[in-house]
Structures are given as C-alpha cells and as structure tokens.
C-alpha cells in the first residue's frame, strides 16, 4: 500500500526546471525524509504534492488515487496536511482558535451558522496543544508567540486536520535543540496511520526520524535509500559539498 | 448587410469612440497608480469633476480657444497639485494596509465633491467647445459634432504620448519596473515616494484634463464624479491593473458598450456593463492584460 | 479598518460587563418613545436602520475581510421590494420585510459569485462597480422603482390588520426587527462558520491548505450580509414610506462603510455607534449645513483613517494588546 506516489513530476518556472521528472513512492505508515542542498527543489516538490502549485508534467497519486487535477483544498480533504517552511498561521487569532479552525473541519461543524460548543473538536485541540507543549499559551494571539512556539503551533494545526499524509517542511528550522528533541519525539509518537514526509535542513533530525530518505539535487532524485545508505553515499556527499556552491548560484532568489 | 448596419449605427459607433477616448485619459492614470502603488485613488472621479467645473469657469460663457486652453492648463496644474497633496496625504499610511489609503481618498472625494456642489450649485453647467469645433460636420453623409471627432483625435494623441513616455523613456522604465516589482526598484536605490508623487501627479492631471475635455459633452454637474469613477474602474478591471494597453482596449470596449450597447438594446444597458465585466473576469480573472495577482 | 477586532480574544472578563451594557442600551432604546419627542424618535429609528445596514456590512468588512463599497445596493433592493409589495400586494407585517430580506439575499447571490472571487482592493472596486450598476438599473426601471422620482405613497405597515401610524409604534417595530437582525449576525459571528470567516480574513491560503474552500464561505457570508441589508431596507420603507435611488447609491454605500470604519470593524457593536454618528451628522446636523452633511462626513472619514485606525472600538481599549504586524 502506498500513501503517496509521484510519477514523472516536473515543474518549470520559465527556463528553470525547479523539479524535473521526479518519481517517488512513499509506503503507507512510513516516515520518509526528503533532503538535498539549497535549491534542490524540495519546497517546490512539497507544493506540488499539496496542490499549492500545479505540476507542469507527471501525476500525483494519493493512496492510489490520482489527485493531479484536484485543488489544494480538495487534496487536504483527502488527507494531506502540511506545515509550511515560513509559518503560516492566523496571527491575530488565539493559539486555541488556530488549532480549532483545523480541528473543527474534522471533528466539528464548520458550516454551522449557529454557535456550537464543538466538544469533540475542543477535546482534540486540548490534546494537540498538550502534545506540542503549548497548553499554557492557549489564549495568547499566535502573533505573540516566539519563533519556536509558532513552529510547534504549526504542527498542532497540521495534525488537527487528522491527516493520512503529513508534509513537514523544515519543521525544526529556528527551533532550540530542546524544541527539536520534542519535535522528534512528537513525530516518532505519531500513530502509524499517519504517513510522514519530512523536509529538513537539520540532517540529524531527519536521520533520527526517517526510515527512508530521498535525496533531491537540482530538481532530480539523486538517490533513495535507508538513512545509512544515504549517509555513506559518495554522490550525496558530492552533491552537498562538491557542487553546493554552483547549486546555490543557480537558484539565488529563485523558488525552491 | 453589414454596410447598412454600420451606416445606421455610425453615430453610435463614433460616440463610442469619443467616450472611449475620454475614458482612456481618465483610466490610464488610475490604472498605473494602482498597478504601481496599490493605491486605489477613489478621488479620481472628484478630480474629473473639478476639471469639468474649471471648464465651466473659463469656457462656460463663450466659446473661445483662449478660455478652453486656459481651462486645460488650469486643470493640468490643479491636477498636478492635487496629485502631490494626495501623495503626501497617503504617505503616513504607507505602512498600513492599502485599504486605508483607498478609504482616505474616498474621504477626500466626498469633501471635494461637496465643496464643488457648495460653490457651483446642483444644476448642470455648460462648457463650450472652442470655436470651429462647436459645430457639426458631415461624416459619411451624417452630421456629427466636430468636437467629438476632435476628442477622438486628442484621445489617440494622449494614448500615443503616454505609451511613448512609459515604453521609451527612462522615467517610463522606472514606472514599468515599479509595476512589476516595487521592492526591487526601491532596493536599487530609487526613492519610491518620488515615483509615486510623479505618477499620482501625472494621473491626477490627466483626470482633471479629462474633466475639461468631457465638459462640452457632459457639462459639469454633481454626481458626474461617481459615474466617471465607476466607468474608469470598470475599464481598469477589464484591462488589467497597471497596463496601458489594457486601459486603452478596456476604454474602447466600455465606450462601445456605453454607446452602441445603449443604442441597440436600451433595456439591457445596465446589465451590459456588468456583463462585460463578468465575462472578462471569468475568462481572465486578472483582466485582459493584467500580470499582477488580483487583490 | 486595518485591524478588525477579533470577537474571540475579547476576554471573558469583559463579557458580563458587555452583556450588562447591552441590556441597558436595549432597555434605554425601548423606552425612547415614552420620553422623547416624535421627531427625535424618528431620527433614532433611522439610526437603528442604518446601524443594521452597517452591522451587516461589518460581517463582510470586519469579519470576512471583504471591504464592500456596493453594499447599499442590497439595502436599496430590499427597500424597493418592500415598497412595491406594500403598495401592490399587502402591507401586513412581516411579509414585506421577509420579501425584502429574500430579495437582498437573491441579489447578493446573483452578484456575489463574481465579487467574492477577488479580495482586498480588487473586491472594493468590483463591489463599487456592481453597486453602481444596480443603482443605474433602479434609475432606468421606472415602472417598478419610479425612477428618479422614487417610490412614494407607500401605505403604513400593518400589524394584524391595524396600520402602524404612530411614530412610537413604528419605532418599536423598527427596534424589534433591528434586535432580531443584530442577534442573528451576533450568533453567526460566534458560530463555527464565523470562525472560518475570520480564518479567511487572516490567512486565506492557509484555510485552503486546511481543506476549506474559501469561495463557498465567502459567498454564504456575502448572501447573508445581503439578506440582512435587505431586511434593513425593508425597515427603511416601513419607517419613511418612501424609497429613492439615493438609498442604494454610492453615497449610502460609502457612509455605511464609514460607519463600520469609525465604529471599529469586526466588533458588530462598534459599527452601530458609527452609524449613529453618521446619521446624526447627515440628518440632524445636515439641514443646518444647508444639506452639506457629506462634507463633514468626509472630514470625519479622513480624520478617522489617520487617528482611529481601529475606530471607537479601538478607543474602548478592548484590545489592549498590540496587534502583530500584518503579513507583507
């Protein structure tokens, strides 16, 4: 059973092939890492999976179903949930309101024009805030949170959608080591019904969490394997060290 | 026969071009200011009205080139100054959402329109076309006001002038770059405020001049400011924000809808403007020539 | 305007106080006809009607983040519908009112599907254009609207067969409907649906990635606001028994937006205060200024934008916390 399958997925921005002919299969229930030097196309690939961007070529299959033509919101309802590299929260709303907005779609009555308690959604919100360690901050506006706290809230919001596929885009960026540890524990503690695809700069975090890793380089898949295979691969090392400078030259200011 | 059809509707078609001409002069400033600065200048219609009353002031009693020319010059000057004032007034709001700037110009529009109504009353005031243009000429066997033909010509000339300035000069390059990416331009060390001042001044001057030019057709009267503002907005939305070509095409289309449309299907005239707007927005949500994201 | 307040973060501490103040205001409003002269009573009635329009607009502006400059169109459509029905069919309450709300909703649905595709200033432009086109329609459709003469000679509303001719009775009728309309919007604002609207206001792309389709919610909000605006229009007909094209024109739309901005967008109660100020300047102060109330209102508008970015509601200090910067 595959949770996610990409077949020949590509995306061009003008002449730049940000993502080029990527094949990727993520088995259901696994934790899959996606790494690569700056500008490898990781974030673009994430957007193509989530539906924020449309593919220029190829197809995206979610649990065997072709979702290439579906909009982002439709894919989200089919079980894709994501955290974004740059926190995307409802800054004026309180922490609990942020999570509740996500939770009420699955556990509440989002279309109700009448005030409702939405007990199930509130319970789930409480659990999630406890899990990410934000219980004491529940009535603070999201805009008042520290950077690390915003990342945690971002994860709670993503989980409140009860995803079958969770996309984490650099979740540990800007976190303290302690917060990073908590993140790793949180992801490890997720039930196996949730498949996780994680993009992360901090390779230590990736290797602790992921069971398999795909290395992306200049928009193409360089290698897919177990963490130890990836760690030992010469071509990966070259991609990171040898050609890193050139790779960054290519994508200055570009998407990716 | 298509020839007969043209013959029957010639006057309407020509009127459509005249209205389109006026609309272009009005809309191009609105479009560029919006495209560049995201400032929706709701006082644009009030500036038109101020121009129309200047037309009445200098060319209301008699038909003379001196009076009409003075009105045009005064309108350009008043427009420039008003643009400067608007630019200065919106500056403190630069860090606030763009909506606040639009609201500010709405307040200015209300004040200006009321001041004009207090000064000139509620009647429709007449603006005379200059001598030689205040009579009718024969066009393909039909009589047609010479002034409107001249207006079509003036509109074309202004369109060409604006096009040349924006597409062929350094200042124009700056304006185009600002429409495309404002932050990049300011990163290059260009003072955004000066560009805004210049564009808002020029756009406002064009609006006031349009008021004088439109005077011999529509006169000067309260309420005219809203009518022309709406038409200009529709033109801008249809043409696409910040696009001169879009403003030109949009003005031509709306000119014909307003004139030919009203002549052919008078009952549906109000729906046709909305219909044109809806059609363009469904097919091309960002307008015919719009590049920037809507909103 | 820039920073609509968020009902949820109005702390629970202030809630009993708010409820007490609200109750006092309602009791005070109910007592008005007993202590106030008929002319002043009529002015307060007008304030209530305009306040209902402003509150319905606040659902769009403050809660959904859709600044509309064409909202008077639905108000006017409601007014004409109620007027036409009262003349030609029945004056029996609440039929003209319900029809007015229905007509407002229908018109909002017919135009909203186009308008809510956009957001921000683009939405402002589109609603302005749509409102003006409806205004032109009202002016040219003389057989129904009376054109520029307006629709006049509208009979008084009847309750159970007896016409409400006395200013006091009419006022109570207006007050009752206002309270119902206000309560409906208050409930919607506090509902899960209202929370979704705030989410769209604050971060629409994120709502999409959470699986919401903003278009649907925005359209429902637009229709709902149109319905309540139509209801307010129906009330206007009942109160002044005359409808003119000015009631759905640009100036009315701009003043409604002004009321929302002055009062404080997103609070619902703030726009009521804003409406009171607008109507007082226009109808009470206006005649003394030779009918040039809009001049004062324009100046008030300008001052508000500079000095009170969050309106009266901001002054009331309900939200003492500084709001985070708007995302660029």
XYZ file of C-alpha atoms in Angstrom, chain A:
256
model
C 0.000 0.000 0.000
C 1.487 3.328 -0.988
C 0.466 6.557 0.693
C 1.959 8.759 -1.976
C 3.278 8.176 -5.419
C 4.826 10.686 -7.796
C 5.205 9.716 -11.428
C 7.494 11.849 -13.556
C 6.518 15.004 -11.703
C 8.051 18.203 -13.031
C 7.605 21.913 -12.613
C 9.181 24.682 -14.627
C 9.464 28.358 -13.807
C 10.349 29.931 -17.102
C 13.562 28.248 -18.152
C 14.289 26.905 -14.688
C 13.324 23.286 -14.080
C 12.780 23.506 -10.335
C 11.535 19.939 -10.200
C 12.383 17.604 -13.036
C 10.929 14.163 -13.688
C 10.708 13.058 -10.071
C 9.497 9.563 -9.247
C 8.868 8.922 -5.597
C 6.963 6.283 -3.692
C 6.188 6.567 -0.002
C 4.755 3.471 1.647
C 1.805 3.940 3.971
C 2.752 4.431 7.596
C 6.412 5.166 6.976
C 8.425 8.247 7.863
C 10.162 9.403 4.744
C 12.825 12.097 4.649
C 13.483 14.422 1.756
C 16.850 16.141 1.765
C 19.059 17.996 -0.634
C 21.200 21.078 -0.860
C 19.661 24.535 -1.108
C 17.655 24.941 -4.260
C 17.280 21.226 -4.840
C 13.544 21.778 -5.334
C 12.345 20.337 -2.033
C 9.873 23.067 -1.181
C 8.583 23.212 -4.738
C 8.058 19.457 -4.684
C 6.096 19.843 -1.445
C 3.882 22.458 -3.013
C 3.274 20.167 -5.974
C 2.234 17.361 -3.645
C -0.034 19.602 -1.565
C -1.521 21.207 -4.645
C -0.401 24.746 -3.820
C 1.356 24.642 -7.181
C 0.229 22.753 -10.252
C 2.592 20.286 -11.893
C 3.887 21.029 -15.390
C 4.343 17.332 -16.014
C 3.622 13.983 -14.407
C 1.000 12.897 -11.910
C 0.467 12.780 -8.158
C -1.268 9.799 -6.591
C -2.585 9.823 -3.065
C -3.239 6.329 -1.685
C -3.528 5.092 -5.272
C -5.915 7.837 -6.342
C -4.844 10.321 -8.976
C -5.155 13.772 -7.434
C -3.194 15.691 -10.073
C -6.233 17.655 -11.155
C -7.516 18.414 -7.669
C -7.220 21.750 -5.909
C -5.285 22.203 -2.697
C -8.403 22.267 -0.531
C -9.712 19.079 -2.157
C -6.416 17.291 -1.571
C -6.479 18.500 2.022
C -9.891 16.924 2.470
C -8.465 13.670 1.116
C -5.946 13.662 3.952
C -2.946 15.788 3.015
C -1.866 18.192 5.685
C 1.204 20.366 5.734
C 3.325 22.697 7.736
C 4.999 25.431 5.784
C 8.612 26.499 5.855
C 7.606 30.031 6.753
C 4.991 29.768 9.438
C 1.563 30.404 8.059
C -0.762 30.956 10.962
C -3.726 33.135 11.802
C -1.697 35.707 13.671
C -4.481 37.802 15.235
C -6.336 34.701 16.446
C -5.514 32.938 19.681
C -3.483 29.739 19.776
C -6.559 27.666 20.520
C -8.543 29.349 17.753
C -5.775 28.435 15.312
C -5.976 24.767 16.207
C -9.749 24.805 16.479
C -10.085 26.100 12.925
C -8.317 22.981 11.732
C -9.923 20.634 14.240
C -13.480 21.751 13.581
C -13.296 20.684 9.960
C -12.854 17.070 11.014
C -14.428 16.993 14.448
C -16.899 19.858 14.410
C -19.498 21.624 12.297
C -17.574 24.192 10.264
C -20.627 25.099 8.221
C -22.860 25.729 11.219
C -24.236 29.255 11.353
C -25.328 28.672 14.940
C -22.878 28.813 17.846
C -21.858 25.329 18.921
C -19.588 24.011 21.585
C -17.941 21.505 19.274
C -16.826 19.450 22.272
C -15.024 16.834 20.164
C -13.024 19.460 18.310
C -12.174 21.231 21.565
C -11.025 17.999 23.177
C -8.803 17.234 20.222
C -7.433 20.774 20.362
C -6.580 20.323 24.032
C -4.753 17.059 23.318
C -2.768 18.557 20.491
C -1.771 21.656 22.408
C -0.581 19.433 25.231
C 1.328 17.262 22.777
C 3.238 20.182 21.283
C 3.692 21.868 24.672
C 1.563 24.942 24.159
C -1.131 24.284 26.756
C -0.143 27.267 28.833
C -0.226 29.605 25.848
C -3.667 28.730 24.574
C -5.241 32.166 24.818
C -2.256 34.119 23.527
C -2.606 35.524 19.998
C -0.476 33.477 17.617
C 1.293 36.690 16.670
C 2.703 36.931 20.200
C 4.425 33.542 20.058
C 8.159 33.099 19.725
C 9.524 31.623 16.542
C 9.921 28.168 18.050
C 6.439 28.271 19.533
C 4.991 29.195 16.160
C 6.615 26.127 14.635
C 5.033 23.983 17.335
C 1.650 25.569 16.777
C 2.061 24.982 13.065
C 2.455 21.266 13.747
C -0.567 21.177 16.037
C -2.646 22.867 13.342
C -1.462 20.383 10.731
C -2.221 17.416 12.962
C -5.658 18.759 13.840
C -6.666 18.026 10.257
C -6.165 14.326 11.106
C -4.053 13.766 8.025
C -3.212 10.454 6.427
C -0.197 12.128 4.873
C 1.647 14.769 6.846
C 4.067 17.023 4.996
C 6.574 18.755 7.254
C 8.598 21.472 5.552
C 11.660 22.231 7.688
C 9.742 21.841 10.946
C 12.855 22.234 13.103
C 14.061 25.447 11.478
C 14.658 28.027 14.161
C 13.943 25.636 17.000
C 16.190 25.309 20.023
C 17.838 21.880 20.498
C 15.326 21.080 23.236
C 12.425 22.031 20.993
C 13.981 19.971 18.209
C 14.110 16.947 20.533
C 10.481 17.420 21.409
C 9.656 17.566 17.705
C 11.461 14.293 17.056
C 9.592 12.647 19.915
C 6.321 14.037 18.650
C 6.826 12.680 15.151
C 8.008 9.334 16.484
C 4.906 9.107 18.654
C 2.510 9.681 15.764
C 0.255 6.714 15.076
C 1.199 4.559 12.127
C -1.934 5.581 10.264
C -0.142 8.835 9.576
C 2.465 8.746 6.849
C 5.090 11.448 7.270
C 7.135 13.133 4.588
C 9.665 15.454 6.121
C 11.937 18.024 4.515
C 14.598 19.162 6.909
C 17.860 21.007 6.836
C 18.998 19.507 10.091
C 20.149 16.103 8.836
C 20.423 14.866 12.393
C 16.677 15.309 12.828
C 15.965 13.581 9.508
C 18.135 10.580 10.278
C 16.548 10.197 13.709
C 13.015 10.312 12.356
C 13.064 8.863 8.853
C 13.130 5.208 7.870
C 13.896 6.004 4.261
C 15.378 9.073 2.679
C 15.243 10.566 -0.788
C 17.982 12.940 -1.861
C 16.997 15.626 -4.286
C 19.590 17.512 -6.295
C 18.934 20.240 -8.862
C 15.339 19.169 -9.111
C 16.054 15.483 -9.677
C 16.127 12.418 -7.495
C 19.728 11.529 -6.765
C 19.120 8.566 -4.523
C 16.504 6.893 -2.378
C 17.559 4.573 0.406
C 17.840 3.933 4.099
C 19.451 6.613 6.252
C 22.673 4.653 6.478
C 22.834 4.146 2.713
C 22.345 7.849 2.191
C 24.890 8.754 4.807
C 27.512 6.633 3.129
C 26.767 7.609 -0.450
C 29.598 9.360 -2.224
C 27.333 11.078 -4.728
C 25.262 12.584 -1.916
C 28.358 13.913 -0.273
C 29.447 15.397 -3.550
C 26.059 16.988 -4.095
C 26.234 18.625 -0.698
C 29.872 19.587 -0.661
C 31.296 19.450 -4.146
C 28.714 21.282 -6.112
C 26.938 23.116 -3.386
C 28.317 26.460 -4.456
C 27.193 26.079 -8.002
C 23.790 24.860 -6.929
C 23.282 27.965 -4.868
C 24.394 30.186 -7.686
C 21.733 28.691 -9.853
C 18.842 29.414 -7.615
C 19.598 32.710 -5.952
C 16.226 34.258 -5.360
C 14.531 31.536 -7.340
C 11.878 29.233 -5.979
C 12.983 26.138 -4.344
